Amino acid sequence: MTRNAPRHALLGLILAGSLGAVVALPALADDAPAEQGQAAPALGSNLQTLKELDGKAPARRALNIQTWNTAEGARVLFVESRELPMFDMRLTFAAGSSQDQKSPGIALLTNAMLNEGIKGKDVNAIAQGFEGLGADFSNGSYRDMAVASLRSLSAADKRDPALKLFSEVVGKPTFPADSLARIKNQLIASFETQKQNPGAIASKELFNRLYGDHPYAHPSEGDAKSVNAITLAQLKAFHAKGYAAGNAVIALVGDLSRDEAQAIAAQVSASLPKGPALAKVADPVEPKAGTTHIEFASNQTHLMLAQLGVDRNDPDYAALTVGNSVLGGGG
């Protein structure tokens, strides 16, 4: 299952107040020019690690990525790595906010509720369960995907109970009503804070102009109205579809044999709801170039520019990502 990253279209957005002052910082001592008549030391001459790397090409580690599908349809990617007695597992679902449809914020809420409760355990007991095993659980929701990850020691006495707990958290969450109310209140409070944040206002307007009616346009967290309207029944329905095994990619890296990795993937896949991959979100349409100016009481000006890019399958994707980072972009 391949999912492309969001593409950005050409557009300018300015949030105007009075321009902030431009401050020139003094040069650091290490950056000061050498005294007259004294040769400047060669770059890195005092750094042993640079001396060792000087003239050597960067080492490239060949990755033997083994792939297969589980009986339930989840795609598995596995790399055996024996350096440390641990492993990492990352489940990626095509269940980000681009799948929110008429309920903006439901993908984020569903993901946030995964570790709030399972049968016999509340959020605190779940956290203590992972911590007591030396394991780490993390989750996140984005525009194109939702993620749940586990890092655990590979010894069976730690690995097996950590996997059991992880499988229940991701596959069989109970969605406690009190947790939903708490998370909703936190989101709604954050919406009020964003009203005083010119960067947040600019970003929201930028995505509206970039994507129009496309699912990427709305904020991943939704808004106060949409979040308030989301019910427990809707969360459970979204989980049943978005977190189905056929909509998942399981990545495993670490101190595991192929047989162990297959057993882990089979266990996790079997714990997920049964179902196929969700329909792929259509590519965004090129918008008309333009500029939006929003007045805001501030001592600074926020300027945002965006341009339609390429998807991850494009041969130029890696080079463009590196170039964008060199120019100061976020990728």
Short mmCIF file of C-alpha atoms in Angstrom, two decimals:
data_model
loop_
_atom_site.label_atom_id
_atom_site.label_comp_id
_atom_site.label_asym_id
_atom_site.label_seq_id
_atom_site.Cartn_x
_atom_site.Cartn_y
_atom_site.Cartn_z
CA MET A 1 0.00 0.00 0.00
CA THR A 2 1.62 3.21 -1.11
CA ARG A 3 0.54 6.58 0.22
CA ASN A 4 1.89 9.80 -1.21
CA ALA A 5 2.80 12.81 0.90
CA PRO A 6 0.70 15.98 0.62
CA ARG A 7 1.71 18.21 -2.27
CA HIS A 8 1.88 21.97 -1.90
CA ALA A 9 0.82 24.58 -4.45
CA LEU A 10 2.20 28.00 -5.34
CA LEU A 11 0.67 30.64 -3.13
CA GLY A 12 1.76 33.53 -0.95
CA LEU A 13 0.28 34.53 2.39
CA ILE A 14 1.25 37.57 4.46
CA LEU A 15 0.12 38.29 7.99
CA ALA A 16 0.92 41.96 8.43
CA GLY A 17 1.63 44.04 11.47
CA SER A 18 4.57 46.38 11.64
CA LEU A 19 7.82 44.77 10.53
CA GLY A 20 9.98 43.38 13.28
CA ALA A 21 13.44 44.78 13.75
CA VAL A 22 16.34 43.11 11.98
CA VAL A 23 19.02 42.35 14.55
CA ALA A 24 22.66 41.86 13.63
CA LEU A 25 24.36 39.46 16.03
CA PRO A 26 28.07 39.79 16.84
CA ALA A 27 30.31 37.12 15.41
CA LEU A 28 31.15 34.28 17.76
CA ALA A 29 34.73 34.09 18.96
CA ASP A 30 35.35 30.98 16.88
CA ASP A 31 34.10 32.84 13.79
CA ALA A 32 36.33 35.90 14.24
CA PRO A 33 38.94 36.43 11.49
CA ALA A 34 42.49 35.34 12.29
CA GLU A 35 44.82 38.03 13.57
CA GLN A 36 46.90 39.75 10.91
CA GLY A 37 49.96 37.73 10.05
CA GLN A 38 48.55 34.56 11.60
CA ALA A 39 47.26 31.84 9.33
CA ALA A 40 43.76 30.63 10.06
CA PRO A 41 43.62 26.97 11.13
CA ALA A 42 42.26 24.52 8.60
CA LEU A 43 38.58 23.70 9.00
CA GLY A 44 38.19 20.86 11.45
CA SER A 45 41.92 20.66 12.24
CA ASN A 46 41.11 20.33 15.94
CA LEU A 47 38.27 17.85 15.51
CA GLN A 48 39.49 14.25 15.63
CA THR A 49 36.30 12.85 14.12
CA LEU A 50 36.63 15.11 11.07
CA LYS A 51 40.28 14.08 10.67
CA GLU A 52 39.21 10.44 10.59
CA LEU A 53 36.50 11.15 8.01
CA ASP A 54 38.61 13.45 5.83
CA GLY A 55 38.61 12.17 2.27
CA LYS A 56 36.45 9.15 3.05
CA ALA A 57 33.16 8.56 1.33
CA PRO A 58 30.17 8.20 3.67
CA ALA A 59 29.57 4.59 4.65
CA ARG A 60 26.49 3.03 3.13
CA ARG A 61 24.78 0.18 4.86
CA ALA A 62 22.96 -2.17 2.57
CA LEU A 63 19.51 -2.88 3.96
CA ASN A 64 18.02 -6.29 3.38
CA ILE A 65 14.33 -5.37 3.56
CA GLN A 66 12.20 -8.50 3.69
CA THR A 67 8.55 -8.10 2.75
CA TRP A 68 5.41 -10.20 2.95
CA ASN A 69 1.69 -9.87 3.64
CA THR A 70 -0.15 -11.23 6.65
CA ALA A 71 -3.21 -13.44 6.30
CA GLU A 72 -5.41 -10.39 7.04
CA GLY A 73 -3.79 -8.28 4.31
CA ALA A 74 -1.31 -6.11 6.23
CA ARG A 75 1.93 -5.43 4.40
CA VAL A 76 5.08 -6.18 6.43
CA LEU A 77 8.58 -4.70 6.05
CA PHE A 78 11.33 -6.33 8.14
CA VAL A 79 15.02 -5.56 8.64
CA GLU A 80 17.05 -7.82 10.93
CA SER A 81 19.53 -5.85 13.05
CA ARG A 82 21.39 -7.62 15.85
CA GLU A 83 23.48 -4.73 17.20
CA LEU A 84 21.21 -4.09 20.20
CA PRO A 85 18.89 -6.45 22.14
CA MET A 86 15.75 -4.58 21.16
CA PHE A 87 13.36 -3.99 18.28
CA ASP A 88 11.14 -1.25 16.93
CA MET A 89 7.72 -1.77 15.38
CA ARG A 90 5.75 0.92 13.60
CA LEU A 91 2.21 0.48 12.33
CA THR A 92 1.19 2.98 9.68
CA PHE A 93 -2.47 3.26 8.67
CA ALA A 94 -3.85 5.25 5.75
CA ALA A 95 -6.17 6.86 8.28
CA GLY A 96 -5.02 10.45 8.61
CA SER A 97 -7.15 13.57 8.52
CA SER A 98 -7.54 13.29 4.74
CA GLN A 99 -10.02 10.51 5.62
CA ASP A 100 -12.05 12.72 8.01
CA GLN A 101 -14.76 13.35 5.39
CA LYS A 102 -17.63 15.23 7.11
CA SER A 103 -16.11 15.04 10.61
CA PRO A 104 -12.89 17.10 10.70
CA GLY A 105 -10.76 16.01 13.63
CA ILE A 106 -12.05 12.44 13.86
CA ALA A 107 -8.78 10.84 12.68
CA LEU A 108 -6.78 12.74 15.29
CA LEU A 109 -9.28 11.99 18.06
CA THR A 110 -9.37 8.29 17.20
CA ASN A 111 -5.59 8.05 17.32
CA ALA A 112 -5.36 10.03 20.56
CA MET A 113 -7.88 7.68 22.21
CA LEU A 114 -6.01 4.43 21.42
CA ASN A 115 -4.10 4.29 24.70
CA GLU A 116 -6.84 5.79 26.88
CA GLY A 117 -8.34 2.44 27.75
CA ILE A 118 -8.57 -1.28 26.99
CA LYS A 119 -10.50 -4.02 28.76
CA GLY A 120 -9.36 -4.02 32.40
CA LYS A 121 -6.91 -1.12 32.05
CA ASP A 122 -7.24 2.66 32.01
CA VAL A 123 -4.76 5.13 30.56
CA ASN A 124 -2.56 5.06 33.68
CA ALA A 125 -2.45 1.27 33.87
CA ILE A 126 -1.53 1.09 30.18
CA ALA A 127 1.33 3.55 30.67
CA GLN A 128 2.55 1.65 33.73
CA GLY A 129 2.32 -1.63 31.82
CA PHE A 130 4.66 -0.45 29.08
CA GLU A 131 6.99 1.27 31.54
CA GLY A 132 7.25 -1.80 33.74
CA LEU A 133 8.44 -3.82 30.74
CA GLY A 134 10.99 -1.22 29.66
CA ALA A 135 8.89 -0.65 26.53
CA ASP A 136 7.81 2.58 24.87
CA PHE A 137 4.50 3.23 23.11
CA SER A 138 3.91 6.26 20.90
CA ASN A 139 1.21 7.35 18.47
CA GLY A 140 0.43 10.21 16.12
CA SER A 141 -1.99 11.38 13.45
CA TYR A 142 -1.13 13.33 10.31
CA ARG A 143 -2.86 14.29 7.08
CA ASP A 144 -2.12 11.08 5.19
CA MET A 145 -1.52 8.59 7.96
CA ALA A 146 -2.01 7.51 11.54
CA VAL A 147 0.83 5.82 13.40
CA ALA A 148 1.28 3.58 16.43
CA SER A 149 4.77 2.47 17.47
CA LEU A 150 6.38 0.12 19.98
CA ARG A 151 9.99 -0.10 21.14
CA SER A 152 10.77 -3.12 23.30
CA LEU A 153 13.57 -5.33 24.49
CA SER A 154 13.79 -8.44 22.33
CA ALA A 155 14.05 -10.96 25.17
CA ALA A 156 10.88 -13.06 25.14
CA ASP A 157 9.97 -12.32 28.78
CA LYS A 158 9.75 -8.60 27.93
CA ARG A 159 8.75 -8.80 24.29
CA ASP A 160 5.73 -11.08 24.61
CA PRO A 161 3.79 -9.08 27.26
CA ALA A 162 4.70 -5.80 25.52
CA LEU A 163 3.30 -7.14 22.24
CA LYS A 164 0.15 -8.37 23.94
CA LEU A 165 -0.48 -4.95 25.48
CA PHE A 166 0.35 -3.13 22.24
CA SER A 167 -1.99 -5.36 20.23
CA GLU A 168 -4.87 -4.63 22.59
CA VAL A 169 -4.20 -0.88 22.62
CA VAL A 170 -4.15 -0.57 18.83
CA GLY A 171 -6.67 -3.27 17.96
CA LYS A 172 -9.20 -3.19 20.79
CA PRO A 173 -9.38 0.25 22.44
CA THR A 174 -12.47 0.87 24.59
CA PHE A 175 -12.74 4.65 23.95
CA PRO A 176 -13.72 5.72 27.50
CA ALA A 177 -16.27 8.56 27.52
CA ASP A 178 -14.44 10.52 30.22
CA SER A 179 -11.21 10.43 28.20
CA LEU A 180 -13.03 11.65 25.10
CA ALA A 181 -14.48 14.58 27.04
CA ARG A 182 -11.04 15.46 28.42
CA ILE A 183 -9.29 15.36 25.05
CA LYS A 184 -12.08 17.35 23.41
CA ASN A 185 -11.70 20.05 26.08
CA GLN A 186 -7.95 20.14 25.49
CA LEU A 187 -8.44 20.56 21.75
CA ILE A 188 -11.06 23.28 22.15
CA ALA A 189 -8.76 25.16 24.54
CA SER A 190 -5.98 24.92 21.96
CA PHE A 191 -8.28 26.41 19.31
CA GLU A 192 -8.73 29.49 21.51
CA THR A 193 -4.96 29.78 21.92
CA GLN A 194 -4.48 29.54 18.15
CA LYS A 195 -6.64 32.63 17.66
CA GLN A 196 -3.82 34.62 19.29
CA ASN A 197 -1.10 32.93 17.25
CA PRO A 198 -0.43 34.65 13.90
CA GLY A 199 1.57 31.67 12.65
CA ALA A 200 -1.34 29.31 13.29
CA ILE A 201 -3.78 31.69 11.60
CA ALA A 202 -1.46 32.02 8.61
CA SER A 203 -0.99 28.27 8.28
CA LYS A 204 -4.73 27.58 8.42
CA GLU A 205 -5.46 30.16 5.73
CA LEU A 206 -2.60 28.92 3.59
CA PHE A 207 -3.95 25.38 3.54
CA ASN A 208 -7.44 26.68 2.74
CA ARG A 209 -6.08 28.56 -0.26
CA LEU A 210 -3.81 25.72 -1.32
CA TYR A 211 -6.33 22.93 -1.34
CA GLY A 212 -9.80 24.44 -1.53
CA ASP A 213 -12.27 21.53 -1.34
CA HIS A 214 -9.53 18.88 -1.13
CA PRO A 215 -9.30 16.83 2.11
CA TYR A 216 -5.89 18.36 2.87
CA ALA A 217 -7.48 21.79 3.30
CA HIS A 218 -8.91 21.48 6.80
CA PRO A 219 -6.71 21.37 9.92
CA SER A 220 -5.97 17.84 11.12
CA GLU A 221 -7.39 18.72 14.54
CA GLY A 222 -10.65 20.04 13.06
CA ASP A 223 -12.34 22.99 14.74
CA ALA A 224 -14.45 23.57 17.85
CA LYS A 225 -17.74 22.83 16.07
CA SER A 226 -16.60 19.63 14.37
CA VAL A 227 -14.80 18.26 17.44
CA ASN A 228 -17.79 18.90 19.71
CA ALA A 229 -20.03 16.97 17.33
CA ILE A 230 -17.91 13.78 17.19
CA THR A 231 -19.45 10.88 19.12
CA LEU A 232 -18.06 7.66 20.57
CA ALA A 233 -19.98 5.70 17.95
CA GLN A 234 -18.27 7.68 15.19
CA LEU A 235 -14.84 7.05 16.71
CA LYS A 236 -15.49 3.31 16.90
CA ALA A 237 -16.70 3.26 13.29
CA PHE A 238 -13.63 5.18 12.10
CA HIS A 239 -11.35 2.82 14.01
CA ALA A 240 -13.05 -0.23 12.51
CA LYS A 241 -12.32 1.03 8.97
CA GLY A 242 -9.16 3.09 9.33
CA TYR A 243 -7.29 0.67 11.61
CA ALA A 244 -8.23 -2.45 9.66
CA ALA A 245 -5.41 -4.87 8.91
CA GLY A 246 -5.82 -4.38 5.17
CA ASN A 247 -5.20 -0.66 5.67
CA ALA A 248 -1.95 -1.18 7.61
CA VAL A 249 1.77 -1.40 6.96
CA ILE A 250 3.83 -3.08 9.70
CA ALA A 251 7.51 -2.13 9.83
CA LEU A 252 9.82 -4.18 12.07
CA VAL A 253 13.51 -3.49 12.69
CA GLY A 254 15.76 -5.05 15.29
CA ASP A 255 17.02 -8.10 17.14
CA LEU A 256 14.61 -10.60 15.62
CA SER A 257 14.81 -13.60 13.32
CA ARG A 258 12.58 -13.88 10.28
CA ASP A 259 10.44 -16.45 12.09
CA GLU A 260 10.07 -14.18 15.12
CA ALA A 261 9.18 -11.22 12.92
CA GLN A 262 6.56 -13.27 11.10
CA ALA A 263 5.02 -14.37 14.39
CA ILE A 264 4.93 -10.79 15.70
CA ALA A 265 3.37 -9.44 12.51
CA ALA A 266 0.79 -12.23 12.49
CA GLN A 267 -0.13 -11.55 16.13
CA VAL A 268 -0.53 -7.81 15.62
CA SER A 269 -2.38 -8.18 12.33
CA ALA A 270 -4.84 -10.68 13.82
CA SER A 271 -5.63 -8.25 16.65
CA LEU A 272 -6.71 -5.48 14.25
CA PRO A 273 -10.22 -5.06 12.84
CA LYS A 274 -10.79 -7.00 9.65
CA GLY A 275 -11.15 -4.98 6.46
CA PRO A 276 -9.52 -3.74 3.25
CA ALA A 277 -7.44 -0.68 2.51
CA LEU A 278 -9.33 2.61 2.30
CA ALA A 279 -9.66 4.30 -1.06
CA LYS A 280 -6.69 6.46 -1.98
CA VAL A 281 -7.19 10.21 -1.65
CA ALA A 282 -7.16 11.99 -5.02
CA ASP A 283 -4.23 14.25 -5.87
CA PRO A 284 -4.83 17.96 -5.20
CA VAL A 285 -5.62 20.23 -8.13
CA GLU A 286 -3.24 23.08 -8.99
CA PRO A 287 -4.80 26.27 -7.56
CA LYS A 288 -4.52 29.72 -9.02
CA ALA A 289 -1.48 31.61 -7.76
CA GLY A 290 -2.31 34.53 -5.52
CA THR A 291 -1.64 36.49 -2.38
CA THR A 292 -3.70 36.82 0.79
CA HIS A 293 -3.15 39.61 3.30
CA ILE A 294 -4.58 39.33 6.81
CA GLU A 295 -4.35 42.21 9.26
CA PHE A 296 -3.20 41.19 12.73
CA ALA A 297 -2.08 43.26 15.71
CA SER A 298 1.54 42.19 15.97
CA ASN A 299 5.08 43.56 16.00
CA GLN A 300 6.12 41.04 13.38
CA THR A 301 5.09 39.97 9.91
CA HIS A 302 4.56 36.32 9.02
CA LEU A 303 5.23 35.45 5.39
CA MET A 304 4.40 32.00 4.05
CA LEU A 305 5.02 30.67 0.55
CA ALA A 306 4.11 27.26 -0.81
CA GLN A 307 4.43 25.52 -4.15
CA LEU A 308 3.02 22.33 -5.59
CA GLY A 309 5.69 19.71 -5.18
CA VAL A 310 6.22 16.09 -6.16
CA ASP A 311 5.08 12.89 -4.49
CA ARG A 312 7.41 10.43 -2.80
CA ASN A 313 7.60 8.17 -5.84
CA ASP A 314 9.13 10.90 -8.01
CA PRO A 315 12.85 10.27 -8.75
CA ASP A 316 13.62 13.88 -7.77
CA TYR A 317 11.90 13.66 -4.37
CA ALA A 318 15.05 13.01 -2.32
CA ALA A 319 17.09 15.72 -4.04
CA LEU A 320 14.29 18.28 -3.70
CA THR A 321 13.82 17.44 -0.01
CA VAL A 322 17.54 17.95 0.69
CA GLY A 323 17.56 21.18 -1.32
CA ASN A 324 14.52 22.48 0.53
CA SER A 325 16.19 21.75 3.87
CA VAL A 326 19.35 23.57 2.77
CA LEU A 327 17.22 26.61 1.96
CA GLY A 328 15.70 26.46 5.44
CA GLY A 329 12.45 24.69 4.64
CA GLY A 330 10.77 22.07 6.75
CA GLY A 331 10.72 19.36 4.10
#
